[in-house]
Coordinates of N, CA and C in Angstrom, one line a residue:
X1 N -8.0 37.4 -8.9 CA -7.2 36.2 -9.1 C -6.2 36.5 -10.2
X2 N -5.1 35.9 -10.1 CA -4.0 36.1 -11.1 C -4.5 35.6 -12.4
X3 N -4.1 36.2 -13.5 CA -4.5 35.8 -14.8 C -4.1 34.4 -15.1
X4 N -2.9 34.0 -14.7 CA -2.4 32.6 -15.0 C -3.2 31.6 -14.3
X5 N -3.5 31.8 -13.0 CA -4.4 30.9 -12.3 C -5.8 30.8 -12.8
X6 N -6.3 32.0 -13.2 CA -7.7 32.0 -13.8 C -7.7 31.3 -15.1
X7 N -6.7 31.4 -15.9 CA -6.6 30.7 -17.2 C -6.5 29.2 -17.0
X8 N -5.7 28.8 -16.0 CA -5.5 27.4 -15.7 C -6.8 26.8 -15.2
X9 N -7.5 27.5 -14.3 CA -8.7 27.0 -13.8 C -9.8 26.9 -14.9
X10 N -9.8 27.8 -15.8 CA -10.8 27.8 -16.9 C -10.5 26.6 -17.8
X11 N -9.3 26.3 -18.1 CA -8.9 25.2 -18.9 C -9.2 23.8 -18.2
X12 N -9.0 23.8 -16.9 CA -9.3 22.6 -16.1 C -10.8 22.3 -16.2
X13 N -11.6 23.4 -16.0 CA -13.0 23.2 -16.0 C -13.5 22.7 -17.4
X14 N -13.0 23.3 -18.4 CA -13.3 22.9 -19.8 C -13.0 21.4 -20.0
X15 N -11.8 21.0 -19.6 CA -11.4 19.6 -19.8 C -12.3 18.7 -19.0
X16 N -12.6 19.0 -17.7 CA -13.5 18.2 -16.9 C -14.9 18.1 -17.6
X17 N -15.4 19.2 -18.1 CA -16.7 19.1 -18.8 C -16.7 18.2 -20.0
X18 N -15.6 18.3 -20.8 CA -15.5 17.4 -22.0 C -15.5 16.0 -21.6
X19 N -14.7 15.7 -20.5 CA -14.5 14.3 -20.2 C -15.8 13.7 -19.6
X20 N -16.6 14.5 -18.9 CA -17.8 14.0 -18.2 C -18.9 13.7 -19.3
X21 N -18.8 14.3 -20.5 CA -19.8 14.0 -21.5 C -19.4 12.9 -22.4
X22 N -18.2 12.4 -22.3 CA -17.7 11.3 -23.2 C -18.3 10.0 -22.7
X23 N -18.7 9.2 -23.7 CA -19.2 7.8 -23.3 C -18.1 6.9 -23.8
X24 N -17.5 6.1 -22.9 CA -16.5 5.2 -23.2 C -16.9 3.8 -22.9
X25 N -16.3 2.9 -23.6 CA -16.6 1.5 -23.3 C -15.8 1.0 -22.1
X26 N -16.4 0.2 -21.3 CA -15.7 -0.3 -20.1 C -14.5 -1.2 -20.5
X27 N -13.4 -1.0 -19.8 CA -12.2 -1.8 -20.1 C -12.0 -2.9 -19.1
X28 N -10.9 -3.5 -19.1 CA -10.6 -4.7 -18.2 C -10.8 -4.3 -16.8
X29 N -10.2 -3.1 -16.4 CA -10.2 -2.7 -15.0 C -11.6 -2.3 -14.6
X30 N -12.5 -1.8 -15.5 CA -13.8 -1.5 -15.1 C -14.6 -2.8 -14.8
X31 N -14.4 -3.8 -15.7 CA -15.1 -5.1 -15.6 C -14.6 -5.9 -14.4
X32 N -13.3 -6.1 -14.3 CA -12.8 -7.1 -13.3 C -11.9 -6.5 -12.2
X33 N -11.7 -5.2 -12.2 CA -10.8 -4.6 -11.2 C -11.2 -4.9 -9.7
X34 N -12.4 -4.8 -9.3 CA -12.8 -5.0 -8.0 C -12.7 -6.5 -7.6
X35 N -13.0 -7.4 -8.5 CA -12.9 -8.8 -8.3 C -11.4 -9.2 -8.1
X36 N -10.6 -8.7 -9.0 CA -9.1 -9.0 -8.9 C -8.6 -8.5 -7.6
X37 N -9.0 -7.3 -7.2 CA -8.5 -6.8 -5.9 C -9.0 -7.6 -4.7
X38 N -10.3 -7.9 -4.8 CA -10.9 -8.6 -3.6 C -10.4 -10.1 -3.5
X39 N -10.0 -10.7 -4.6 CA -9.4 -12.0 -4.4 C -7.9 -12.0 -4.3
X40 N -7.2 -11.0 -4.8 CA -5.8 -10.9 -4.7 C -5.3 -10.5 -3.3
X41 N -6.0 -9.7 -2.6 CA -5.5 -9.3 -1.3 C -5.5 -10.4 -0.3
X42 N -6.6 -11.2 -0.2 CA -6.5 -12.4 0.7 C -5.4 -13.4 0.3
X43 N -5.3 -13.6 -1.0 CA -4.3 -14.5 -1.5 C -2.9 -14.1 -1.1
X44 N -2.6 -12.8 -1.3 CA -1.3 -12.2 -0.9 C -1.0 -12.4 0.6
X45 N -2.1 -12.0 1.4 CA -1.9 -12.1 2.8 C -1.7 -13.6 3.2
X46 N -2.4 -14.5 2.6 CA -2.2 -15.9 3.0 C -0.8 -16.4 2.6
X47 N -0.3 -16.0 1.5 CA 1.0 -16.5 1.1 C 2.1 -15.9 2.0
X48 N 2.0 -14.6 2.3 CA 3.0 -14.0 3.3 C 2.9 -14.6 4.6
X49 N 1.7 -14.9 5.1 CA 1.5 -15.5 6.4 C 2.2 -16.9 6.4
X50 N 1.9 -17.7 5.4 CA 2.5 -19.0 5.3 C 4.1 -18.9 5.3
X51 N 4.6 -18.0 4.4 CA 6.0 -17.9 4.3 C 6.6 -17.5 5.7
X52 N 6.0 -16.5 6.3 CA 6.5 -15.9 7.6 C 6.5 -17.0 8.7
X53 N 5.6 -17.9 8.6 CA 5.5 -18.9 9.7 C 6.1 -20.2 9.5
X54 N 6.5 -20.5 8.2 CA 7.0 -21.8 7.9 C 8.4 -21.9 7.4
X55 N 9.1 -20.8 7.3 CA 10.5 -20.9 6.7 C 11.5 -20.9 7.9
X56 N 11.1 -20.9 9.1 CA 12.0 -21.1 10.2 C 12.8 -19.9 10.6
X57 N 12.3 -18.7 10.4 CA 13.1 -17.5 10.9 C 12.9 -17.4 12.4
X58 N 14.0 -17.1 13.1 CA 13.9 -16.8 14.5 C 13.6 -15.3 14.6
X59 N 12.4 -14.9 14.9 CA 12.1 -13.5 14.9 C 12.7 -12.7 16.0
X60 N 12.8 -13.3 17.2 CA 13.3 -12.6 18.4 C 12.7 -11.2 18.6
X61 N 11.4 -11.2 18.8 CA 10.7 -10.0 18.9 C 10.9 -9.3 20.2
X62 N 11.0 -10.1 21.3 CA 11.2 -9.5 22.6 C 12.1 -10.3 23.4
X63 N 13.1 -9.7 24.0 CA 14.0 -10.4 24.9 C 13.5 -10.6 26.3
X64 N 12.4 -10.1 26.6 CA 11.9 -10.2 28.0 C 11.7 -11.7 28.4
X65 N 12.3 -12.1 29.5 CA 12.2 -13.4 30.0 C 13.3 -14.3 29.5
X66 N 14.0 -13.9 28.5 CA 15.1 -14.7 27.9 C 16.5 -14.2 28.3
X67 N 16.6 -12.9 28.6 CA 17.8 -12.3 28.9 C 18.0 -12.1 30.4
X68 N 19.0 -12.7 31.0 CA 19.3 -12.5 32.4 C 20.5 -11.6 32.6
X69 N 20.5 -10.7 33.5 CA 21.7 -9.9 33.7 C 22.8 -10.7 34.3
X70 N 24.1 -10.3 34.0 CA 25.2 -10.9 34.6 C 25.5 -10.4 36.0
X71 N 26.1 -11.2 36.8 CA 26.5 -10.7 38.1 C 27.5 -9.6 38.0
X72 N 27.4 -8.6 38.9 CA 28.3 -7.5 38.9 C 29.7 -7.9 39.6
X73 N 30.7 -7.6 38.9 CA 32.1 -7.9 39.4 C 32.8 -6.6 39.7
X74 N 33.3 -6.5 40.9 CA 34.1 -5.4 41.3 C 35.6 -5.8 41.2
X75 N 36.3 -5.0 40.5 CA 37.7 -5.3 40.3 C 38.6 -4.3 41.1

């Protein structure tokens, strides 16, 4: 293994070992992160659904059945 890669791997392993032994207090994201995500996702989906269906945009997703070909004219 290259010396640089070996040194980098060694430092990474030391850092990971140090971090795994640290005890830290839970922060806001540890306490409320999942709840915020679980309630925010349906709220965001509901708002976008309401906006997309109630603001009157003509989406025109498919022209099938609405477009008729013109008659061919020979000149």
